[in-house]
PDB file of C-alpha atoms in Angstrom:
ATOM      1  CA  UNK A   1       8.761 -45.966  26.345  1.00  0.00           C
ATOM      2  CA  UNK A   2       7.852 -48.900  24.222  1.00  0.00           C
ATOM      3  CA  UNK A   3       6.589 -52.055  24.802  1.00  0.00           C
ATOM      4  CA  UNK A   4       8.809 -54.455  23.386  1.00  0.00           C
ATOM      5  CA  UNK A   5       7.516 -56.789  21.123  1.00  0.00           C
ATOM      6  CA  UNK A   6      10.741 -57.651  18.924  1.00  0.00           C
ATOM      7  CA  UNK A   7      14.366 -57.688  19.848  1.00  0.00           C
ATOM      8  CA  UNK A   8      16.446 -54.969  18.309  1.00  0.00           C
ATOM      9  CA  UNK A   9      20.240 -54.491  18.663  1.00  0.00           C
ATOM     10  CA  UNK A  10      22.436 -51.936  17.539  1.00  0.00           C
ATOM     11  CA  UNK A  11      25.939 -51.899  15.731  1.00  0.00           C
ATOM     12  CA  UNK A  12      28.765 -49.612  16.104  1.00  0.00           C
ATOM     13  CA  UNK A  13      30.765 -48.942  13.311  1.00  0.00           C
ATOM     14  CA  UNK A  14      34.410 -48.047  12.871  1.00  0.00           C
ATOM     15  CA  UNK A  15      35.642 -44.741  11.518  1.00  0.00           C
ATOM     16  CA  UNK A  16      38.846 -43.440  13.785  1.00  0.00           C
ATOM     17  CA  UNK A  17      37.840 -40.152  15.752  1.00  0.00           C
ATOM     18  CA  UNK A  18      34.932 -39.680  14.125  1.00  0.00           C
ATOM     19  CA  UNK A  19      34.005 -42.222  16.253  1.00  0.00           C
ATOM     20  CA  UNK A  20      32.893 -39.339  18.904  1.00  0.00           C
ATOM     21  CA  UNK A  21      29.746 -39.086  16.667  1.00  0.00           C
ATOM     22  CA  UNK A  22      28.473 -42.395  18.043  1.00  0.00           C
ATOM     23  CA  UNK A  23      27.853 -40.367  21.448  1.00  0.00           C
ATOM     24  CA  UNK A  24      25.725 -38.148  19.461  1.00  0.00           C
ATOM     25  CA  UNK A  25      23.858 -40.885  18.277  1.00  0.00           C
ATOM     26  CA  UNK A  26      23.766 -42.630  22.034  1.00  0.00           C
ATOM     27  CA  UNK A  27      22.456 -38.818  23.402  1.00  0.00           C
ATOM     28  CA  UNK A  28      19.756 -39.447  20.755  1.00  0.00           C
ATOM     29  CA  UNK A  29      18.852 -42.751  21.694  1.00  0.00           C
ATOM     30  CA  UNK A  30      18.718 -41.531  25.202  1.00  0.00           C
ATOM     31  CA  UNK A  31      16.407 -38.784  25.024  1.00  0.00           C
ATOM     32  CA  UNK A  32      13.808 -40.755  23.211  1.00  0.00           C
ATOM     33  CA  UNK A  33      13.952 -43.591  25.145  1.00  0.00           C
ATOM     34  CA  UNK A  34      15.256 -46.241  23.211  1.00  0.00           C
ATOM     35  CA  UNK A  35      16.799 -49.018  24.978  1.00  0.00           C
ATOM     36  CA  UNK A  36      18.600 -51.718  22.594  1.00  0.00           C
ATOM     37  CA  UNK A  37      18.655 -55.883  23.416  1.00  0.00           C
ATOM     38  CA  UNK A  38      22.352 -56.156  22.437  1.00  0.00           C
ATOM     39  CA  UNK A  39      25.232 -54.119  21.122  1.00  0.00           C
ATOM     40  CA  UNK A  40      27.876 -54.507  19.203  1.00  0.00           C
ATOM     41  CA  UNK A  41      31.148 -52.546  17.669  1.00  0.00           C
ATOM     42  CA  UNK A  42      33.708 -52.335  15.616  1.00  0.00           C
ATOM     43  CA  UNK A  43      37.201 -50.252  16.126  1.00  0.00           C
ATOM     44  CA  UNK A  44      35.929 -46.630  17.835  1.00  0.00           C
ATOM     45  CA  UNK A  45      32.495 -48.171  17.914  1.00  0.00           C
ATOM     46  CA  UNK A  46      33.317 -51.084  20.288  1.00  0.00           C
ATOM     47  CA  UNK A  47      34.782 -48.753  22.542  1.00  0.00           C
ATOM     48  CA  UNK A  48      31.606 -46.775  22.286  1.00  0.00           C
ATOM     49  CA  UNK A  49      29.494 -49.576  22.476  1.00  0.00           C
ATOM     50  CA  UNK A  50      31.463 -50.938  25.557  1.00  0.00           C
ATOM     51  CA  UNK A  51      30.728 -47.713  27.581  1.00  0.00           C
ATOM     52  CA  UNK A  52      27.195 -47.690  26.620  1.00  0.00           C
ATOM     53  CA  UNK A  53      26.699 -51.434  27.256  1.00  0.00           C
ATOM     54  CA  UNK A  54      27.884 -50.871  30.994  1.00  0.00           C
ATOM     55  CA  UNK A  55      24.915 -48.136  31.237  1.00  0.00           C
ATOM     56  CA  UNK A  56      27.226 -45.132  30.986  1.00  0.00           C
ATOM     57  CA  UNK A  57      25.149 -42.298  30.156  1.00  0.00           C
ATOM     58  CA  UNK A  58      25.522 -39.950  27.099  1.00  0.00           C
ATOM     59  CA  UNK A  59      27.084 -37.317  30.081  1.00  0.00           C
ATOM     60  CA  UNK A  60      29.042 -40.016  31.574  1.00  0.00           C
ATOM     61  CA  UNK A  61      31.144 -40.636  28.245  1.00  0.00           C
ATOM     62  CA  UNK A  62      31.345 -37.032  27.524  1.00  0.00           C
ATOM     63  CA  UNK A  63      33.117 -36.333  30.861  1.00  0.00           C
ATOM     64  CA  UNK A  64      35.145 -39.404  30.274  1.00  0.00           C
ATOM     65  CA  UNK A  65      35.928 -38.235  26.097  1.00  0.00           C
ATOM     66  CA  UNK A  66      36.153 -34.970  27.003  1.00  0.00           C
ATOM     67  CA  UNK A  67      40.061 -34.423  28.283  1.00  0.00           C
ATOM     68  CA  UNK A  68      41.203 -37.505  26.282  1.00  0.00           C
ATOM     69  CA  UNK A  69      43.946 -36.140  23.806  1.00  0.00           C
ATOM     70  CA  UNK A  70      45.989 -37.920  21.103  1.00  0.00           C
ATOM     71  CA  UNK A  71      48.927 -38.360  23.047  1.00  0.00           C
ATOM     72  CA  UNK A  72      47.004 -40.462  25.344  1.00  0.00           C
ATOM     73  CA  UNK A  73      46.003 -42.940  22.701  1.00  0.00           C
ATOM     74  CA  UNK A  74      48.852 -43.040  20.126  1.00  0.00           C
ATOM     75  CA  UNK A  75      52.078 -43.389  22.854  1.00  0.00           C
ATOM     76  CA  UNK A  76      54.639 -43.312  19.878  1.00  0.00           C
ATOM     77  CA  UNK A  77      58.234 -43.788  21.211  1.00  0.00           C
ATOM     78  CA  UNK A  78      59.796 -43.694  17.562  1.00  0.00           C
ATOM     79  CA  UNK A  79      57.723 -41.067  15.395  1.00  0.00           C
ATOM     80  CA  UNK A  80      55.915 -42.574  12.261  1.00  0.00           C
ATOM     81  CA  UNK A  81      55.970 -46.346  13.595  1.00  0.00           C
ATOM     82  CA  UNK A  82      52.913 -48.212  15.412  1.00  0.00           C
ATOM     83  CA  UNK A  83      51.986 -47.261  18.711  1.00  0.00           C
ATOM     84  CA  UNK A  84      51.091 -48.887  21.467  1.00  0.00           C
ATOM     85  CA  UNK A  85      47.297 -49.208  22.309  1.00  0.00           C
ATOM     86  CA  UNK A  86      47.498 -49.244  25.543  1.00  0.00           C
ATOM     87  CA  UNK A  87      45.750 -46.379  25.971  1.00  0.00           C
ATOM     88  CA  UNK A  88      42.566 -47.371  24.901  1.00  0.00           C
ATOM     89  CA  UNK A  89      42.763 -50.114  27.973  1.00  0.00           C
ATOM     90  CA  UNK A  90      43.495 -47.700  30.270  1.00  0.00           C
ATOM     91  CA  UNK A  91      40.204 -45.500  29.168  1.00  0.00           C
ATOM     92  CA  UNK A  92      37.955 -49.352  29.929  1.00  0.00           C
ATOM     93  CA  UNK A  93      40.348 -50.078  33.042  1.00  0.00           C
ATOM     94  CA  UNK A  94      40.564 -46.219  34.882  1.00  0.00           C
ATOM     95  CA  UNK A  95      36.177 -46.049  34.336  1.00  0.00           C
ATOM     96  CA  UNK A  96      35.158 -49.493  34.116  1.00  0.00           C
ATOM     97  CA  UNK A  97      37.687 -51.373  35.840  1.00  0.00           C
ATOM     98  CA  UNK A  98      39.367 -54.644  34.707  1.00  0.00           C
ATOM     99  CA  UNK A  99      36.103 -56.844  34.109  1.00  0.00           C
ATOM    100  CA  UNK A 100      34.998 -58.880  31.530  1.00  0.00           C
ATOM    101  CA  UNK A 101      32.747 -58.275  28.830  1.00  0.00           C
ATOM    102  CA  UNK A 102      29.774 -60.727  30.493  1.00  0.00           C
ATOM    103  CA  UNK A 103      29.967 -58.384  33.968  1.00  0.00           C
ATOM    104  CA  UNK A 104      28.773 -55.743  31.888  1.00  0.00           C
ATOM    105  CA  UNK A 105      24.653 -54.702  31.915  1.00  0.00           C
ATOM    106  CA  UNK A 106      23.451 -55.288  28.232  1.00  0.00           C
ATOM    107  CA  UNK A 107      24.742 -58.327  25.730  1.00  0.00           C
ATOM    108  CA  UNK A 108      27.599 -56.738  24.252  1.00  0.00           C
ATOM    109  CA  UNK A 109      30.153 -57.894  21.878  1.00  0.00           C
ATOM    110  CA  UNK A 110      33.853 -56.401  20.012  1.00  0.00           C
ATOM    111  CA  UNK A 111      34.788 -57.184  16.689  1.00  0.00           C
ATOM    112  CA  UNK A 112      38.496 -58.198  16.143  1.00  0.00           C
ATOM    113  CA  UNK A 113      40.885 -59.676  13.305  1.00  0.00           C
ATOM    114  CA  UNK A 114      43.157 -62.460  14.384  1.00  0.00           C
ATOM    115  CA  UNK A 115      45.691 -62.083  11.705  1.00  0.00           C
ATOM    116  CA  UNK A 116      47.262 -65.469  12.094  1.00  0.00           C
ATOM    117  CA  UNK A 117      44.164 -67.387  11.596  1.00  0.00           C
ATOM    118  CA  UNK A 118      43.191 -64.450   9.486  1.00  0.00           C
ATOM    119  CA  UNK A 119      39.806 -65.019  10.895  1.00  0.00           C
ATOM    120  CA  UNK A 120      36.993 -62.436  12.127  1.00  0.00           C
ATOM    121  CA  UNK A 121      36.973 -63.149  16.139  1.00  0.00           C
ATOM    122  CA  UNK A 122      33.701 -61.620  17.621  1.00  0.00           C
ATOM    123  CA  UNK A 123      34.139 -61.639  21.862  1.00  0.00           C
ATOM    124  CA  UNK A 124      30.793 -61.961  23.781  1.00  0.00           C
ATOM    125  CA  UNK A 125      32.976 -62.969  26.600  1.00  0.00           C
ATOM    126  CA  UNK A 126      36.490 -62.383  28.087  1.00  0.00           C
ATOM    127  CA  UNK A 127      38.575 -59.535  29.315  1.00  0.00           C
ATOM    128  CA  UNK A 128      36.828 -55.926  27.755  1.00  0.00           C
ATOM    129  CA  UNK A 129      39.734 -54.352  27.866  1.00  0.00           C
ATOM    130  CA  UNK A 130      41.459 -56.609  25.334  1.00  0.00           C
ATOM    131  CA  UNK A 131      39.068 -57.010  23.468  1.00  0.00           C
ATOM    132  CA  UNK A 132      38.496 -53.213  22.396  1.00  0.00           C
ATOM    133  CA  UNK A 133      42.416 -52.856  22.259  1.00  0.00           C
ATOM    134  CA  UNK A 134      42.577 -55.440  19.420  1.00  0.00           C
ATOM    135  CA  UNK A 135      38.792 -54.069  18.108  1.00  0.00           C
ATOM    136  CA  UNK A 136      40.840 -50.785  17.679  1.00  0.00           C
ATOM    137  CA  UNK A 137      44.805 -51.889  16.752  1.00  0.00           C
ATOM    138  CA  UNK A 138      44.347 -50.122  13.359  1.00  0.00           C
ATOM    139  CA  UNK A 139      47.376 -52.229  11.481  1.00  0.00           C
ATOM    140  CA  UNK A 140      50.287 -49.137  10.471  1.00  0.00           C
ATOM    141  CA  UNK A 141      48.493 -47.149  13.694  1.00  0.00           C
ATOM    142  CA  UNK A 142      48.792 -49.089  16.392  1.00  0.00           C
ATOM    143  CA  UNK A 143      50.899 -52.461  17.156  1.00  0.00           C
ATOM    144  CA  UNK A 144      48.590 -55.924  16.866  1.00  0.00           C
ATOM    145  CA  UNK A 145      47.383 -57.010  20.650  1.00  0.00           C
ATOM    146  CA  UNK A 146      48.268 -60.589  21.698  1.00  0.00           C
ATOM    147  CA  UNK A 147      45.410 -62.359  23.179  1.00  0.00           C
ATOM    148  CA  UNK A 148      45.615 -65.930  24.431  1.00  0.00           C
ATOM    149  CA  UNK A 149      47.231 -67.457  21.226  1.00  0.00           C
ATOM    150  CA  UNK A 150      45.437 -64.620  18.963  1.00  0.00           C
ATOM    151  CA  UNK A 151      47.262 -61.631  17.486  1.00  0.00           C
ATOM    152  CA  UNK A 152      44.396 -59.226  16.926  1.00  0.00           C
ATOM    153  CA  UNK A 153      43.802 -56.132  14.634  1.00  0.00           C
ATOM    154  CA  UNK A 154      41.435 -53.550  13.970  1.00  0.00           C
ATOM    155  CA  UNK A 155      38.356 -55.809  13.142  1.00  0.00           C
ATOM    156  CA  UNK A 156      36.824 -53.337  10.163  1.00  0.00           C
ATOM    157  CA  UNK A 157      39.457 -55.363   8.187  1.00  0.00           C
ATOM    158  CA  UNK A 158      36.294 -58.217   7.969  1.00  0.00           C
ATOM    159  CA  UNK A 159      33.409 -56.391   9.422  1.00  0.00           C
ATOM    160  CA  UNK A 160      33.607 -52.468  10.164  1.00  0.00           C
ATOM    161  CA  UNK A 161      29.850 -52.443  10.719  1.00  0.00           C
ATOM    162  CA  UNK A 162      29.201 -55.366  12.684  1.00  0.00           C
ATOM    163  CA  UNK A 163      24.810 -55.593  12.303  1.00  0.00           C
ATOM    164  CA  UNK A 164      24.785 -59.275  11.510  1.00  0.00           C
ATOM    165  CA  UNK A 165      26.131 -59.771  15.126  1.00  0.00           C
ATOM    166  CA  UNK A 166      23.089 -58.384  16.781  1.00  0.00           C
ATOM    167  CA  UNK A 167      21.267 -61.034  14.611  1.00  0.00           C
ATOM    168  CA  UNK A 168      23.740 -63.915  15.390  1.00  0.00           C
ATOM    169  CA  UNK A 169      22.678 -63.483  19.008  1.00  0.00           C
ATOM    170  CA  UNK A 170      19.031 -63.379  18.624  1.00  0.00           C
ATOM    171  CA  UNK A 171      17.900 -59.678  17.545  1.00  0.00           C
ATOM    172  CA  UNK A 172      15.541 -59.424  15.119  1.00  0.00           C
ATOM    173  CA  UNK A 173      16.071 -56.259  14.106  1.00  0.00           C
ATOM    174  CA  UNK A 174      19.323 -54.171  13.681  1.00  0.00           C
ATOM    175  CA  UNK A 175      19.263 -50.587  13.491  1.00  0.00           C
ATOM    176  CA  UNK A 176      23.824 -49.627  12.567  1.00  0.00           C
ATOM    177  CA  UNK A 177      25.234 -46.395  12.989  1.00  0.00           C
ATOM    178  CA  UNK A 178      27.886 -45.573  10.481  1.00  0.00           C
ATOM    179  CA  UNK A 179      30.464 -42.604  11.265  1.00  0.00           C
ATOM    180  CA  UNK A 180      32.492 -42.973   8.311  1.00  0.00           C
ATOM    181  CA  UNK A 181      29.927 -42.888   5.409  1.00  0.00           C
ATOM    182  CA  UNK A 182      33.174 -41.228   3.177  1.00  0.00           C
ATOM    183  CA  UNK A 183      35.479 -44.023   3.508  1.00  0.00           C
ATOM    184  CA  UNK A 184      36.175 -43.971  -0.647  1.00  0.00           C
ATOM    185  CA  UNK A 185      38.269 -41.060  -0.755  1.00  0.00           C
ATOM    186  CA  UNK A 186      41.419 -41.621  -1.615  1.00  0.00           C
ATOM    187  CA  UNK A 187      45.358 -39.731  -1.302  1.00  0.00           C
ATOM    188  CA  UNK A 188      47.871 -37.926  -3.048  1.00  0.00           C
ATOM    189  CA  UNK A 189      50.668 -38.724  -0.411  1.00  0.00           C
ATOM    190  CA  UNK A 190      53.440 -41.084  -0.847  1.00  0.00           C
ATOM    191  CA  UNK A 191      54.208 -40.547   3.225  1.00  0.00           C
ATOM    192  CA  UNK A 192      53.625 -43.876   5.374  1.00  0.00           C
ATOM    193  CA  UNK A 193      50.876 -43.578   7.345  1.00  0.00           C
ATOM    194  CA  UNK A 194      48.396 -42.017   4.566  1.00  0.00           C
ATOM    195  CA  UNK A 195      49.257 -44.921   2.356  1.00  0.00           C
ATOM    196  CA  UNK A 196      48.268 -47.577   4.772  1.00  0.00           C
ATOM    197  CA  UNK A 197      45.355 -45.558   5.534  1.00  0.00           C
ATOM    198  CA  UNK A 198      43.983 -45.102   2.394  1.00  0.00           C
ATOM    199  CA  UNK A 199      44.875 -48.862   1.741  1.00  0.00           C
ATOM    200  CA  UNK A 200      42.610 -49.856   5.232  1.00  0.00           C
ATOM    201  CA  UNK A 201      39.653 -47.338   3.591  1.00  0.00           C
ATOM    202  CA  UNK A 202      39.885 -49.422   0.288  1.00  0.00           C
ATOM    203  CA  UNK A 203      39.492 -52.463   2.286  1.00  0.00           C
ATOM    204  CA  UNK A 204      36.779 -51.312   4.619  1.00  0.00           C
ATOM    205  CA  UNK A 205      35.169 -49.938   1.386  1.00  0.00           C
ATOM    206  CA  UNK A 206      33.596 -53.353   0.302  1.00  0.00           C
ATOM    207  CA  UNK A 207      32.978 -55.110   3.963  1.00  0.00           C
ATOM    208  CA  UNK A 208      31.188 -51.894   4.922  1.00  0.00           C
ATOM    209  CA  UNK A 209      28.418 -53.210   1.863  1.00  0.00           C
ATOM    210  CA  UNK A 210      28.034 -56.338   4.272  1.00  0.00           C
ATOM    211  CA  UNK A 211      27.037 -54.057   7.158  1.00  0.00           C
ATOM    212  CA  UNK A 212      24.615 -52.024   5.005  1.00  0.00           C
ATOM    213  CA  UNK A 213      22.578 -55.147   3.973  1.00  0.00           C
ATOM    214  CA  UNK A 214      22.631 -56.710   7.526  1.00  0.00           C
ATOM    215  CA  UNK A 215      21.163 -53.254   9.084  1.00  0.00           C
ATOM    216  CA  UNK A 216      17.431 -52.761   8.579  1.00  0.00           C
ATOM    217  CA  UNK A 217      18.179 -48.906   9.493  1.00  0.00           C
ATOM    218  CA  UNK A 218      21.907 -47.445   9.202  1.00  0.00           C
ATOM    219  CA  UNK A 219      22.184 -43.939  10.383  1.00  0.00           C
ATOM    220  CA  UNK A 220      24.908 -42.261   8.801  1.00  0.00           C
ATOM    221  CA  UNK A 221      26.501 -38.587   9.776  1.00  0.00           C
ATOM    222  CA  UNK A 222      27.878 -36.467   7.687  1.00  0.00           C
ATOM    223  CA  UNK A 223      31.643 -36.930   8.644  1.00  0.00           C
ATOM    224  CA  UNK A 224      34.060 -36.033   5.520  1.00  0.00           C
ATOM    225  CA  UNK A 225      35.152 -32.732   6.768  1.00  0.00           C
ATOM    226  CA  UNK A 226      36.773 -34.545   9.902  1.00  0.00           C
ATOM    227  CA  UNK A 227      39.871 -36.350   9.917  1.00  0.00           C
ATOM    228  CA  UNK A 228      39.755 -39.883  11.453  1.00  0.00           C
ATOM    229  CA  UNK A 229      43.042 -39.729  13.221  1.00  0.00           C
ATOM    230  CA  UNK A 230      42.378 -35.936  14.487  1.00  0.00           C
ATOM    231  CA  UNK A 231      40.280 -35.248  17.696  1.00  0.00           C
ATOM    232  CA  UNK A 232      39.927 -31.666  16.465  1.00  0.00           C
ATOM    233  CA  UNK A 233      35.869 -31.089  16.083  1.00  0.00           C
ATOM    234  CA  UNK A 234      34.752 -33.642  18.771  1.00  0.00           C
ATOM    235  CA  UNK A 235      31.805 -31.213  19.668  1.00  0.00           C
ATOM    236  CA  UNK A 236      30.723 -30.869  16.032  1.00  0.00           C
ATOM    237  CA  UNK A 237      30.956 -34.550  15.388  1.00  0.00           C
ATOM    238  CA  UNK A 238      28.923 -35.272  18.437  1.00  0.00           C
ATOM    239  CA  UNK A 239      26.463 -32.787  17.278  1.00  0.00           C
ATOM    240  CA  UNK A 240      26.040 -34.624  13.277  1.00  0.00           C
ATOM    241  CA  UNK A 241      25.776 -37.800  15.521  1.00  0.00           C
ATOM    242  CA  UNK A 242      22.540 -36.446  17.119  1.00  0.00           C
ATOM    243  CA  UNK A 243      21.236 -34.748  14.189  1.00  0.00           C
ATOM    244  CA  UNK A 244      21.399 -37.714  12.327  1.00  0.00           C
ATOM    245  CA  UNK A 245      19.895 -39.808  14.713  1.00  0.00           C
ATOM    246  CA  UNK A 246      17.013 -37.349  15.559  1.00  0.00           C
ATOM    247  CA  UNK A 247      16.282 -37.206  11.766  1.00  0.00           C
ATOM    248  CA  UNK A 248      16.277 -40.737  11.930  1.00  0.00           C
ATOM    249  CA  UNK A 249      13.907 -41.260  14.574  1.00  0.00           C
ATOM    250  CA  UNK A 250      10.623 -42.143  12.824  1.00  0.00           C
ATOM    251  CA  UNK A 251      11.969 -45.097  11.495  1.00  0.00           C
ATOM    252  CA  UNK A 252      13.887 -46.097  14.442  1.00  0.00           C
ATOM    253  CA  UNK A 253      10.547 -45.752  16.122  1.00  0.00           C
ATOM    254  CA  UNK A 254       8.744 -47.753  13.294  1.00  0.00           C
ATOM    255  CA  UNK A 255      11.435 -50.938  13.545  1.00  0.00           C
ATOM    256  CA  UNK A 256      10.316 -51.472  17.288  1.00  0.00           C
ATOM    257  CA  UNK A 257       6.755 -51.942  16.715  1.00  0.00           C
ATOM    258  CA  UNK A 258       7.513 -54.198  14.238  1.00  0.00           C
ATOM    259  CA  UNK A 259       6.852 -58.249  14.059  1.00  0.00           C
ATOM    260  CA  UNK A 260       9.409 -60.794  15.148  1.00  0.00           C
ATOM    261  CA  UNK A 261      11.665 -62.238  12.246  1.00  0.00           C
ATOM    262  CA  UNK A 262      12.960 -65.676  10.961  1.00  0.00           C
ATOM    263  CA  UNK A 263      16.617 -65.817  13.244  1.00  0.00           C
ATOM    264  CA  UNK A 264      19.527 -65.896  10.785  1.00  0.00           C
ATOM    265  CA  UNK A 265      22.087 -68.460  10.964  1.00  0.00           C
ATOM    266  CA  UNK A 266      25.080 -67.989  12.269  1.00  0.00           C
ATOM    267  CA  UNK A 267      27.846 -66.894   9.934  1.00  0.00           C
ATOM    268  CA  UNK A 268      30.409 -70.117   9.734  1.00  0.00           C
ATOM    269  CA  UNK A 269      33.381 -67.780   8.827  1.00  0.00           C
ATOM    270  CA  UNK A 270      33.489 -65.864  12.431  1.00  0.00           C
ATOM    271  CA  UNK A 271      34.803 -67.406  15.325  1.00  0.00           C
ATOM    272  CA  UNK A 272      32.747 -66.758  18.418  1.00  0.00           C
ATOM    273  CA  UNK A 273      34.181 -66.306  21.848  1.00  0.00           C
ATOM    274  CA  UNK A 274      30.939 -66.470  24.192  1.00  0.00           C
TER     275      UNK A 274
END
């Protein structure tokens, strides 16, 4: 639809479930023909952006989302203790098969934590599968994925909206899209899990800033009425994924006939594996 005169990636941001309205956004980007140079995610949004990346269609994922149920991605044995993530690898493996992230069709990469270098570990390269798993191992949620001589965590601990990656790797322009816009709130509980959730949402809370000032457009649904951990409401969240998108179109539309930019450097503190 456009002829390309600047490179423009887009970033997937974390948020849980609400993750589902990133396939709102992708049906968007779809039906207006917008086709990205690189993409990158964070938790729920490098799973997203892994699907997307391989060329999967806005129907593809929804056929894929569509029967996936709790159980299937937190396995708990022991109630109230970390699950498991394998079922997030069995989502990639069962639809994408067991390939590596540079067998896929667009430049993608997954954000991670490696908690015992305590470093931000961005994978352009290497198995997909593991990579998402440790993108997603929420810490208290799910049980940290060993990879190589990493032990990886949810990466929104460093970066939940990963736009300075698309600019690491040569975009010029970043456009993010941000499903969890009401991170802040906080709890009354004293039980387990809501503790270390809220605690993660406090954390997130000030890296998310970072993500804001890499993106030159952030589209963000409206997502506080939805629980992050619930998959009740998938079909509305898809829906304030394409709403917001559609409403955003103009300027998503605007950003690709811009100019090139001055490349930014690449951030010392990440550890790339490309």
């Amino acid at each position: 639809m456009f002829g390309k005169k600047v490179k423009v990636g887009v970033a997937f941001g974390g948020g849980g479930t609400r993750g589902f309205c990133h396939l709102g956004a992708i049906k968007a980007f779809e039906q207006f023909g917008i086709d990205f140079d690189f993409i990158a995610g964070t938790s729920a949004g490098s799973l997203a952006g892994a699907f997307y990346s391989a060329g999967y269609t806005f129907k593809q994922m929804y056929d894929v989302i569509k029967n996936v149920k709790e159980k299937d991605i937190r396995k708990n044995i022991i109630p109230f203790t970390p699950s498991k993530i394998d079922g997030v690898g069995e989502i990639i493996i069962s639809n994408l098969g067991d390939i590596n992230i540079e067998d896929l069709k667009k430049p993608f990469a997954a954000v991670a934590v490696d908690i015992k270098s305590t470093k931000e570990i961005c994978f352009a390269k290497g198995n997909l599968a593991k990579a998402v798993m440790g993108s997603c191992a929420v810490p208290g949620i799910f049980q940290p994925v060993l990879y190589d001589d990493m032990i990886l965590c949810d990466g929104g601990l460093q970066n939940t909206i990963p736009a300075d990656i698309p600019k690491y790797f040569g975009c010029d322009y970043v456009i993010s899209v941000d499903v969890n816009k009401s991170r802040t709130y906080g709890t009354d509980s004293v039980k387990f899990l809501d503790v270390v959730s809220c605690s993660i949402r406090i954390l997130m809370r000030s890296n998310a800033l970072r993500g804001y000032v890499n993106s030159d457009l952030v589209i963000a649904p409206e997502t506080k009425r939805f629980k992050s951990t619930k998959t009740d409401g998938m079909e509305e969240m898809i829906e304030e994924g394409y709403k917001a998108t559609v409403d955003a179109m103009p300027q998503i539309m605007e950003i690709f006939s811009r100019r090139k930019k001055v490349k930014t450097e690449r951030n010392k503190d990440i550890t790339f594996i490309m």
